Short mmCIF file of C-alpha atoms and ligand atoms in Angstrom, two decimals:
data_model
loop_
_atom_site.label_atom_id
_atom_site.label_comp_id
_atom_site.label_asym_id
_atom_site.label_seq_id
_atom_site.Cartn_x
_atom_site.Cartn_y
_atom_site.Cartn_z
CA UNK P 135 159.97 -32.27 98.33
CA UNK P 136 162.39 -29.89 96.59
CA UNK P 137 165.19 -31.60 94.71
CA UNK P 138 168.56 -29.89 94.67
CA UNK P 139 171.69 -30.18 92.55
CA UNK P 140 175.02 -28.58 93.43
CA UNK P 141 177.49 -27.15 90.89
CA UNK P 142 181.12 -26.82 91.96
CA UNK P 143 184.39 -26.34 90.09
CA UNK P 144 187.09 -27.33 92.55
CA UNK P 145 187.50 -28.18 96.20
CA UNK P 146 183.84 -28.69 97.09
CA UNK P 147 183.86 -27.99 100.83
CA UNK P 148 180.53 -26.17 100.58
CA UNK P 149 179.12 -29.10 98.63
CA UNK P 150 180.23 -31.47 101.38
CA UNK P 151 178.57 -29.44 104.13
CA UNK P 152 175.35 -29.28 102.11
CA UNK P 153 175.40 -32.98 101.22
CA UNK P 154 175.93 -34.01 104.84
CA UNK P 155 172.67 -32.32 105.80
CA UNK P 156 170.49 -32.35 102.67
CA UNK P 157 169.74 -35.00 100.07
CA UNK P 158 171.62 -33.84 96.95
CA UNK P 159 170.34 -35.40 93.71
CA UNK P 160 173.66 -34.89 92.00
CA UNK P 161 176.76 -32.72 91.91
CA UNK P 162 178.10 -31.35 88.67
CA UNK P 163 181.67 -30.22 88.09
CA UNK P 164 182.94 -28.37 85.04
CA UNK P 165 186.38 -29.88 85.72
CA UNK P 166 186.85 -33.61 85.39
CA UNK P 167 189.69 -33.66 87.92
CA UNK P 168 188.02 -31.53 90.62
CA UNK P 169 188.36 -32.71 94.22
CA UNK P 170 184.60 -32.24 94.69
CA UNK P 171 184.11 -35.44 92.65
CA UNK P 172 186.07 -37.43 95.25
CA UNK P 173 183.96 -35.92 98.00
CA UNK P 174 180.85 -36.99 96.08
CA UNK P 175 182.13 -40.58 95.88
CA UNK P 176 182.82 -40.62 99.61
CA UNK P 177 179.35 -39.30 100.33
CA UNK P 178 177.71 -41.59 97.77
CA UNK P 179 176.27 -38.66 95.87
CA UNK P 180 175.85 -39.08 92.13
CA UNK P 181 178.22 -36.89 90.14
CA UNK P 182 178.64 -35.69 86.59
CA UNK P 183 181.58 -33.86 85.06
CA UNK P 184 182.18 -32.42 81.65
CA UNK P 185 184.05 -29.38 80.40
CA UNK P 186 183.11 -26.37 78.30
CA UNK P 187 186.02 -27.08 75.94
CA UNK P 188 184.43 -30.41 75.01
CA UNK P 189 181.56 -28.54 73.32
CA UNK P 190 181.29 -26.28 70.26
CA UNK P 191 180.17 -23.35 72.39
CA UNK P 192 178.74 -22.34 75.75
CA UNK P 193 175.15 -22.72 74.57
CA UNK P 194 175.72 -26.40 73.75
CA UNK P 195 177.53 -26.95 77.06
CA UNK P 196 174.67 -25.36 78.98
CA UNK P 197 172.07 -27.26 76.93
CA UNK P 198 173.69 -30.46 78.25
CA UNK P 199 173.35 -29.07 81.77
CA UNK P 200 169.69 -28.18 81.24
CA UNK P 201 169.08 -31.72 80.02
CA UNK P 202 170.68 -33.16 83.17
CA UNK P 203 168.64 -30.86 85.39
CA UNK P 204 165.42 -31.77 83.60
CA UNK P 205 166.18 -35.50 83.66
CA UNK P 206 166.55 -35.30 87.42
CA UNK P 207 163.61 -32.92 87.86
CA UNK P 208 165.73 -30.47 89.82
CA UNK P 209 163.91 -27.64 91.58
CA UNK P 210 166.89 -25.69 92.85
CA UNK P 211 170.44 -25.39 91.53
CA UNK P 212 172.95 -24.47 94.23
CA UNK P 213 176.16 -22.94 92.92
CA UNK P 214 178.94 -23.52 95.43
CA UNK P 215 182.29 -22.49 94.02
CA UNK P 216 181.08 -22.89 90.43
CA UNK P 217 183.51 -20.54 88.75
CA UNK P 218 181.72 -19.92 85.46
CA UNK P 219 179.29 -17.16 84.63
CA UNK P 220 175.86 -18.64 84.05
CA UNK P 221 174.96 -17.99 80.42
CA UNK P 222 171.66 -17.37 78.69
CA UNK P 223 170.85 -21.00 77.88
CA UNK P 224 170.94 -22.16 81.49
CA UNK P 225 169.44 -18.93 82.75
CA UNK P 226 166.47 -18.93 80.39
CA UNK P 227 165.57 -22.46 81.51
CA UNK P 228 166.24 -22.04 85.25
CA UNK P 229 166.20 -18.34 86.22
CA UNK P 230 164.57 -18.01 89.63
CA UNK P 231 165.77 -21.51 90.53
CA UNK P 232 169.55 -20.91 90.75
CA UNK P 233 171.32 -19.58 93.84
CA UNK P 234 174.98 -18.74 94.35
CA UNK P 235 177.25 -18.28 97.34
CA UNK P 236 179.76 -15.47 97.20
CA UNK P 237 182.57 -15.04 99.76
CA UNK P 238 182.04 -11.30 100.34
CA UNK P 239 179.30 -8.91 101.41
CA UNK P 240 177.82 -8.02 98.01
CA UNK P 241 177.77 -5.57 96.35
CA UNK P 242 181.23 -5.27 97.88
CA UNK P 243 183.95 -7.28 96.10
CA UNK P 244 182.12 -9.19 93.35
CA UNK P 245 184.04 -11.50 91.01
CA UNK P 246 186.32 -14.48 91.33
CA UNK P 247 188.53 -13.25 94.21
CA UNK P 248 186.12 -11.90 96.82
CA UNK P 249 188.21 -12.95 99.82
CA UNK P 250 191.59 -11.75 98.53
CA UNK P 251 190.10 -8.50 97.20
CA UNK P 252 188.57 -7.65 100.59
CA UNK P 253 191.85 -8.56 102.31
CA UNK P 254 193.92 -6.43 99.94
CA UNK P 255 191.53 -3.49 100.44
CA UNK P 256 192.23 -3.68 104.18
CA UNK P 257 188.57 -3.82 105.23
CA UNK P 258 187.64 -4.23 108.88
CA UNK P 259 184.89 -6.61 107.92
CA UNK P 260 183.80 -8.56 104.90
CA UNK P 261 181.16 -11.25 104.75
CA UNK P 262 179.28 -13.88 102.80
CA UNK P 263 176.27 -13.53 100.50
CA UNK P 264 173.80 -15.96 98.98
CA UNK P 265 171.83 -14.53 96.09
CA UNK P 266 169.63 -15.49 93.16
CA UNK P 267 171.58 -15.75 89.94
CA UNK P 268 170.80 -13.35 87.11
CA UNK P 269 172.73 -12.42 83.98
CA UNK P 270 175.19 -10.15 85.81
CA UNK P 271 178.28 -11.13 87.77
CA UNK P 272 177.17 -11.49 91.42
CA UNK P 273 174.35 -8.99 90.92
CA UNK P 274 171.18 -11.02 91.56
CA UNK P 275 168.71 -10.35 94.35
CA UNK P 276 170.24 -11.06 97.75
CA UNK P 277 168.61 -13.82 99.80
CA UNK P 278 170.74 -13.57 102.93
CA UNK P 279 174.14 -12.24 103.93
CA UNK P 280 176.28 -12.19 107.01
CA UNK P 281 179.17 -10.02 108.15
CA UNK P 282 182.53 -11.56 109.02
CA UNK P 283 185.08 -9.42 110.88
CA UNK P 284 188.73 -9.22 110.00
CA UNK P 285 190.65 -9.45 113.24
CA UNK P 286 193.87 -7.60 114.01
CA UNK P 287 195.80 -10.86 114.34
CA UNK P 288 194.36 -12.35 111.13
CA UNK P 289 196.48 -13.68 108.32
CA UNK P 290 194.88 -14.11 104.93
CA UNK P 291 194.58 -17.82 105.78
CA UNK P 292 192.79 -17.32 109.09
CA UNK P 293 190.53 -14.67 107.55
CA UNK P 294 189.73 -17.04 104.69
CA UNK P 295 188.97 -19.88 107.10
CA UNK P 296 186.53 -17.67 109.05
CA UNK P 297 184.77 -16.70 105.80
CA UNK P 298 184.42 -20.37 104.85
CA UNK P 299 182.96 -21.26 108.26
CA UNK P 300 180.39 -18.49 107.76
CA UNK P 301 179.62 -19.86 104.28
CA UNK P 302 178.87 -23.31 105.63
CA UNK P 303 176.44 -21.94 108.23
CA UNK P 304 174.76 -19.59 105.78
CA UNK P 305 174.20 -22.20 103.06
CA UNK P 306 172.39 -24.52 105.46
CA UNK P 307 170.27 -21.65 106.81
CA UNK P 308 169.29 -20.48 103.34
CA UNK P 309 168.34 -23.97 102.19
CA UNK P 310 166.16 -24.29 105.29
CA UNK P 311 164.60 -20.91 104.56
CA UNK P 312 163.84 -21.93 100.96
CA UNK P 313 161.94 -24.96 102.20
CA UNK P 314 164.41 -27.67 101.20
CA UNK P 315 163.93 -30.68 103.48
CA UNK P 316 166.91 -32.02 105.42
CA UNK P 317 167.89 -35.71 105.19
C1 GAR J 696 183.78 -20.55 98.13
O1 GAR J 696 184.43 -19.65 99.00
C2 GAR J 696 182.76 -19.81 97.29
O2 GAR J 696 182.10 -18.79 97.96
C3 GAR J 696 183.64 -19.25 96.19
O3 GAR J 696 184.51 -20.31 95.88
C4 GAR J 696 184.78 -21.06 97.08
C5 GAR J 696 184.58 -22.52 96.79
O4 GAR J 696 185.02 -23.30 97.87
N1 GAR J 696 182.88 -18.82 95.05
C6 GAR J 696 183.18 -17.74 94.35
O5 GAR J 696 184.15 -17.04 94.56
C7 GAR J 696 182.23 -17.43 93.22
N2 GAR J 696 182.46 -16.13 92.70
P1 GAR J 696 184.60 -24.82 97.97
O6 GAR J 696 184.82 -25.44 96.58
O7 GAR J 696 185.51 -25.43 98.99
O8 GAR J 696 183.15 -24.89 98.37
#
């Protein structure tokens, strides 16, 4: 049985959808005040939070993450709104076992503002991508992606909401396809 951990920095709606369907060993947040930690409490999922600024450098911060992952014998790390670039310490220990969700149809609109950037560019469609994490920014091998149309009557908010709905469906599908067992 594959054990998963979820990393999230803020709201945690993707985490919640995952945790409702799959056993999540723990959720990690790089912000101690992130709303995802409240969701974890509600769902009775173990959570950890610490911040990069509490460490000497990123290598030490990521070494603490590697330790957590090893302690819990995690097979797959699911990034879901984890807004840091994965550095070499975490990558060298877990490359090939970290996936990320991105709210655009990569390689279109990489980076921290995939939804807004697609909206500003006036695209007729954007999408959602789940990919393996490598040392680039949103460059790893794509596992699965889905198109999401922008409708004539859309506002940024309604467009964003449709992207998020597509994210929730795609994350569950990809976890199924990677052989993670549901609850
Ligand atoms: C999601 O839309 C996710 O794709 C995005 O952050 C949001 C987190 O929402 N991630 C990135 O932009 C990574 N580059 P959530 O915290 O409610 O799941």
